[in-house]
Amino acid sequence: MSGRVLMSAAATVLTVAMVSAMGTGDVAYPADYRAWQHVKSTLVGPMSKGFAGNGGLHHFYANPAGIVGYHTGTFADGTMLIDDLVDFTADDAGVSHEGTRRRVAVMVKDRKRFADTGGWGFEIFKGDGRDPSLTAAGRDACYACHTTAGATAVFTKYRP
């Protein structure tokens, strides 16, 4: 077995153990997600129809199981995907800079725990907070939107 596969398997076991220790339906704040692999970044600027609620600089991260999913097209239980959204500002020279964190959105794959939402659990942590903010209706809205992404329910594509 390659080192990459072993690392992915170990991370999946650790993630599943961590998620299983939480209460049903809970998605924990992923404390070290910025050490995970960066998938891509996207800027939603003022010209976007979605700017008011979703504007800013989005940094996408995936744990090792998530990276395998991006490469294979199948996201296994234990996958965690992050959308880290920060404000941006432009200086007098026209250079954009990261501002304050708006939210950290988390998707966790666990087909047993989240069977009603395609195997995905959703949560949003506002600002730099660690407290979950989604209601059941909010999680259902996340799922409804993500079903438009197709079979994987994942909008982002890996940028090599």
mmCIF file of C-alpha atoms in Angstrom:
data_model
loop_
_atom_site.group_PDB
_atom_site.id
_atom_site.type_symbol
_atom_site.label_atom_id
_atom_site.label_comp_id
_atom_site.label_asym_id
_atom_site.label_seq_id
_atom_site.Cartn_x
_atom_site.Cartn_y
_atom_site.Cartn_z
ATOM 1 C CA MET A 1 0.000 0.000 0.000
ATOM 2 C CA SER A 2 1.331 3.454 -0.828
ATOM 3 C CA GLY A 3 2.045 6.049 1.836
ATOM 4 C CA ARG A 4 -0.714 8.260 0.413
ATOM 5 C CA VAL A 5 -3.312 5.485 0.745
ATOM 6 C CA LEU A 6 -2.155 4.619 4.277
ATOM 7 C CA MET A 7 -2.278 8.272 5.309
ATOM 8 C CA SER A 8 -5.753 8.608 3.819
ATOM 9 C CA ALA A 9 -6.960 5.455 5.565
ATOM 10 C CA ALA A 10 -5.574 6.605 8.919
ATOM 11 C CA ALA A 11 -7.145 10.046 8.530
ATOM 12 C CA THR A 12 -10.476 8.483 7.585
ATOM 13 C CA VAL A 13 -10.443 6.228 10.656
ATOM 14 C CA LEU A 14 -9.556 9.193 12.879
ATOM 15 C CA THR A 15 -12.239 11.384 11.322
ATOM 16 C CA VAL A 16 -14.904 8.676 11.572
ATOM 17 C CA ALA A 17 -13.957 8.062 15.212
ATOM 18 C CA MET A 18 -14.154 11.788 15.961
ATOM 19 C CA VAL A 19 -17.486 12.179 14.193
ATOM 20 C CA SER A 20 -18.893 9.018 15.808
ATOM 21 C CA ALA A 21 -18.043 10.387 19.262
ATOM 22 C CA MET A 22 -20.331 13.363 18.651
ATOM 23 C CA GLY A 23 -24.066 13.282 19.019
ATOM 24 C CA THR A 24 -26.139 12.237 16.033
ATOM 25 C CA GLY A 25 -26.507 15.090 13.582
ATOM 26 C CA ASP A 26 -23.658 17.119 15.027
ATOM 27 C CA VAL A 27 -20.772 18.342 12.911
ATOM 28 C CA ALA A 28 -17.783 19.513 14.952
ATOM 29 C CA TYR A 29 -15.559 22.467 14.140
ATOM 30 C CA PRO A 30 -12.526 21.104 12.261
ATOM 31 C CA ALA A 31 -9.778 22.700 14.360
ATOM 32 C CA ASP A 32 -6.784 22.072 12.083
ATOM 33 C CA TYR A 33 -8.417 22.317 8.660
ATOM 34 C CA ARG A 34 -5.945 24.931 7.390
ATOM 35 C CA ALA A 35 -3.227 22.245 7.627
ATOM 36 C CA TRP A 36 -5.267 20.070 5.242
ATOM 37 C CA GLN A 37 -4.755 20.275 1.514
ATOM 38 C CA HIS A 38 -5.943 23.441 -0.168
ATOM 39 C CA VAL A 39 -8.293 22.551 -3.024
ATOM 40 C CA LYS A 40 -8.834 25.973 -4.600
ATOM 41 C CA SER A 41 -9.914 29.549 -3.905
ATOM 42 C CA THR A 42 -12.790 31.483 -5.420
ATOM 43 C CA LEU A 43 -13.643 35.170 -5.240
ATOM 44 C CA VAL A 44 -17.336 36.110 -5.187
ATOM 45 C CA GLY A 45 -17.217 39.806 -5.973
ATOM 46 C CA PRO A 46 -19.716 42.687 -5.849
ATOM 47 C CA MET A 47 -20.950 41.982 -9.389
ATOM 48 C CA SER A 48 -22.253 38.538 -8.343
ATOM 49 C CA LYS A 49 -25.978 38.102 -7.636
ATOM 50 C CA GLY A 50 -24.959 36.110 -4.546
ATOM 51 C CA PHE A 51 -22.599 38.741 -3.149
ATOM 52 C CA ALA A 52 -24.800 39.897 -0.251
ATOM 53 C CA GLY A 53 -24.939 36.482 1.380
ATOM 54 C CA ASN A 54 -21.921 34.734 -0.094
ATOM 55 C CA GLY A 55 -19.512 37.434 -1.178
ATOM 56 C CA GLY A 56 -15.858 37.275 -0.317
ATOM 57 C CA LEU A 57 -12.873 35.053 -0.782
ATOM 58 C CA HIS A 58 -13.601 31.337 -0.429
ATOM 59 C CA HIS A 59 -10.727 29.002 0.423
ATOM 60 C CA PHE A 60 -11.618 25.334 0.023
ATOM 61 C CA TYR A 61 -9.817 22.594 1.993
ATOM 62 C CA ALA A 62 -10.197 18.812 2.183
ATOM 63 C CA ASN A 63 -8.940 16.223 4.625
ATOM 64 C CA PRO A 64 -6.976 13.292 3.103
ATOM 65 C CA ALA A 65 -10.159 11.262 2.494
ATOM 66 C CA GLY A 66 -11.638 14.278 0.707
ATOM 67 C CA ILE A 67 -8.600 14.600 -1.558
ATOM 68 C CA VAL A 68 -9.018 10.949 -2.546
ATOM 69 C CA GLY A 69 -12.667 11.741 -3.314
ATOM 70 C CA TYR A 70 -11.723 14.657 -5.543
ATOM 71 C CA HIS A 71 -9.391 12.379 -7.505
ATOM 72 C CA THR A 72 -11.738 9.375 -7.747
ATOM 73 C CA GLY A 73 -15.113 11.113 -7.906
ATOM 74 C CA THR A 74 -16.362 9.128 -4.893
ATOM 75 C CA PHE A 75 -16.370 10.672 -1.428
ATOM 76 C CA ALA A 76 -16.089 8.004 1.287
ATOM 77 C CA ASP A 77 -17.342 8.172 4.842
ATOM 78 C CA GLY A 78 -14.908 10.271 6.862
ATOM 79 C CA THR A 79 -14.526 12.903 4.149
ATOM 80 C CA MET A 80 -14.510 16.469 5.440
ATOM 81 C CA LEU A 81 -14.696 19.453 3.092
ATOM 82 C CA ILE A 82 -14.318 23.071 4.196
ATOM 83 C CA ASP A 83 -15.349 26.402 2.678
ATOM 84 C CA ASP A 84 -13.495 29.101 4.633
ATOM 85 C CA LEU A 85 -15.080 32.441 3.653
ATOM 86 C CA VAL A 86 -13.317 35.718 4.421
ATOM 87 C CA ASP A 87 -14.112 39.307 3.494
ATOM 88 C CA PHE A 88 -11.786 41.111 1.149
ATOM 89 C CA THR A 89 -10.827 44.727 0.774
ATOM 90 C CA ALA A 90 -8.960 46.596 -1.937
ATOM 91 C CA ASP A 91 -6.208 49.065 -1.115
ATOM 92 C CA ASP A 92 -5.494 52.312 -3.001
ATOM 93 C CA ALA A 93 -3.314 50.394 -5.473
ATOM 94 C CA GLY A 94 -6.243 48.096 -6.334
ATOM 95 C CA VAL A 95 -4.762 45.058 -4.578
ATOM 96 C CA SER A 96 -7.297 42.893 -2.736
ATOM 97 C CA HIS A 97 -6.501 41.628 0.761
ATOM 98 C CA GLU A 98 -8.164 39.132 3.061
ATOM 99 C CA GLY A 99 -10.303 40.640 5.765
ATOM 100 C CA THR A 100 -12.180 39.099 8.655
ATOM 101 C CA ARG A 101 -13.571 35.585 8.542
ATOM 102 C CA ARG A 102 -17.269 35.499 7.724
ATOM 103 C CA ARG A 103 -17.821 31.787 8.255
ATOM 104 C CA VAL A 104 -16.464 28.276 8.041
ATOM 105 C CA ALA A 105 -18.849 25.887 6.265
ATOM 106 C CA VAL A 106 -18.261 22.177 6.819
ATOM 107 C CA MET A 107 -19.460 19.073 4.972
ATOM 108 C CA VAL A 108 -18.907 15.651 6.567
ATOM 109 C CA LYS A 109 -19.615 12.380 4.782
ATOM 110 C CA ASP A 110 -21.212 9.700 6.948
ATOM 111 C CA ARG A 111 -23.877 7.710 5.133
ATOM 112 C CA LYS A 112 -25.276 6.179 8.322
ATOM 113 C CA ARG A 113 -25.578 9.332 10.432
ATOM 114 C CA PHE A 114 -26.714 11.602 7.612
ATOM 115 C CA ALA A 115 -28.821 9.180 5.567
ATOM 116 C CA ASP A 116 -31.606 11.754 5.170
ATOM 117 C CA THR A 117 -29.258 14.220 3.466
ATOM 118 C CA GLY A 118 -27.481 12.020 0.953
ATOM 119 C CA GLY A 119 -24.870 10.929 3.485
ATOM 120 C CA TRP A 120 -23.624 14.478 4.058
ATOM 121 C CA GLY A 121 -23.740 16.452 7.292
ATOM 122 C CA PHE A 122 -23.614 20.247 7.051
ATOM 123 C CA GLU A 123 -22.672 22.955 9.530
ATOM 124 C CA ILE A 124 -21.694 26.607 9.537
ATOM 125 C CA PHE A 125 -19.517 28.306 12.137
ATOM 126 C CA LYS A 126 -19.868 32.094 11.999
ATOM 127 C CA GLY A 127 -16.856 34.396 12.149
ATOM 128 C CA ASP A 128 -14.077 32.889 14.216
ATOM 129 C CA GLY A 129 -16.607 31.118 16.449
ATOM 130 C CA ARG A 130 -16.688 27.431 17.233
ATOM 131 C CA ASP A 131 -20.410 27.165 17.929
ATOM 132 C CA PRO A 132 -22.599 25.538 15.267
ATOM 133 C CA SER A 133 -25.194 27.906 13.825
ATOM 134 C CA LEU A 134 -27.415 25.881 11.493
ATOM 135 C CA THR A 135 -30.914 24.846 12.433
ATOM 136 C CA ALA A 136 -32.413 21.645 11.061
ATOM 137 C CA ALA A 137 -34.068 23.752 8.363
ATOM 138 C CA GLY A 138 -30.702 25.331 7.548
ATOM 139 C CA ARG A 139 -29.045 21.933 7.158
ATOM 140 C CA ASP A 140 -31.927 20.830 4.917
ATOM 141 C CA ALA A 141 -31.429 23.985 2.812
ATOM 142 C CA CYS A 142 -27.716 23.176 2.439
ATOM 143 C CA TYR A 143 -28.593 19.696 1.259
ATOM 144 C CA ALA A 144 -31.261 20.937 -1.160
ATOM 145 C CA CYS A 145 -28.751 23.306 -2.742
ATOM 146 C CA HIS A 146 -25.974 20.705 -2.872
ATOM 147 C CA THR A 147 -28.205 18.200 -4.700
ATOM 148 C CA THR A 148 -27.961 20.548 -7.689
ATOM 149 C CA ALA A 149 -24.224 19.701 -7.861
ATOM 150 C CA GLY A 150 -25.008 16.183 -9.068
ATOM 151 C CA ALA A 151 -24.363 12.753 -7.597
ATOM 152 C CA THR A 152 -21.440 13.821 -5.382
ATOM 153 C CA ALA A 153 -23.249 16.889 -3.952
ATOM 154 C CA VAL A 154 -19.881 18.655 -4.143
ATOM 155 C CA PHE A 155 -19.623 21.883 -6.157
ATOM 156 C CA THR A 156 -15.868 22.406 -6.039
ATOM 157 C CA LYS A 157 -13.470 20.692 -8.363
ATOM 158 C CA TYR A 158 -9.887 19.987 -7.385
ATOM 159 C CA ARG A 159 -7.395 22.421 -8.891
ATOM 160 C CA PRO A 160 -4.085 20.553 -9.341
#
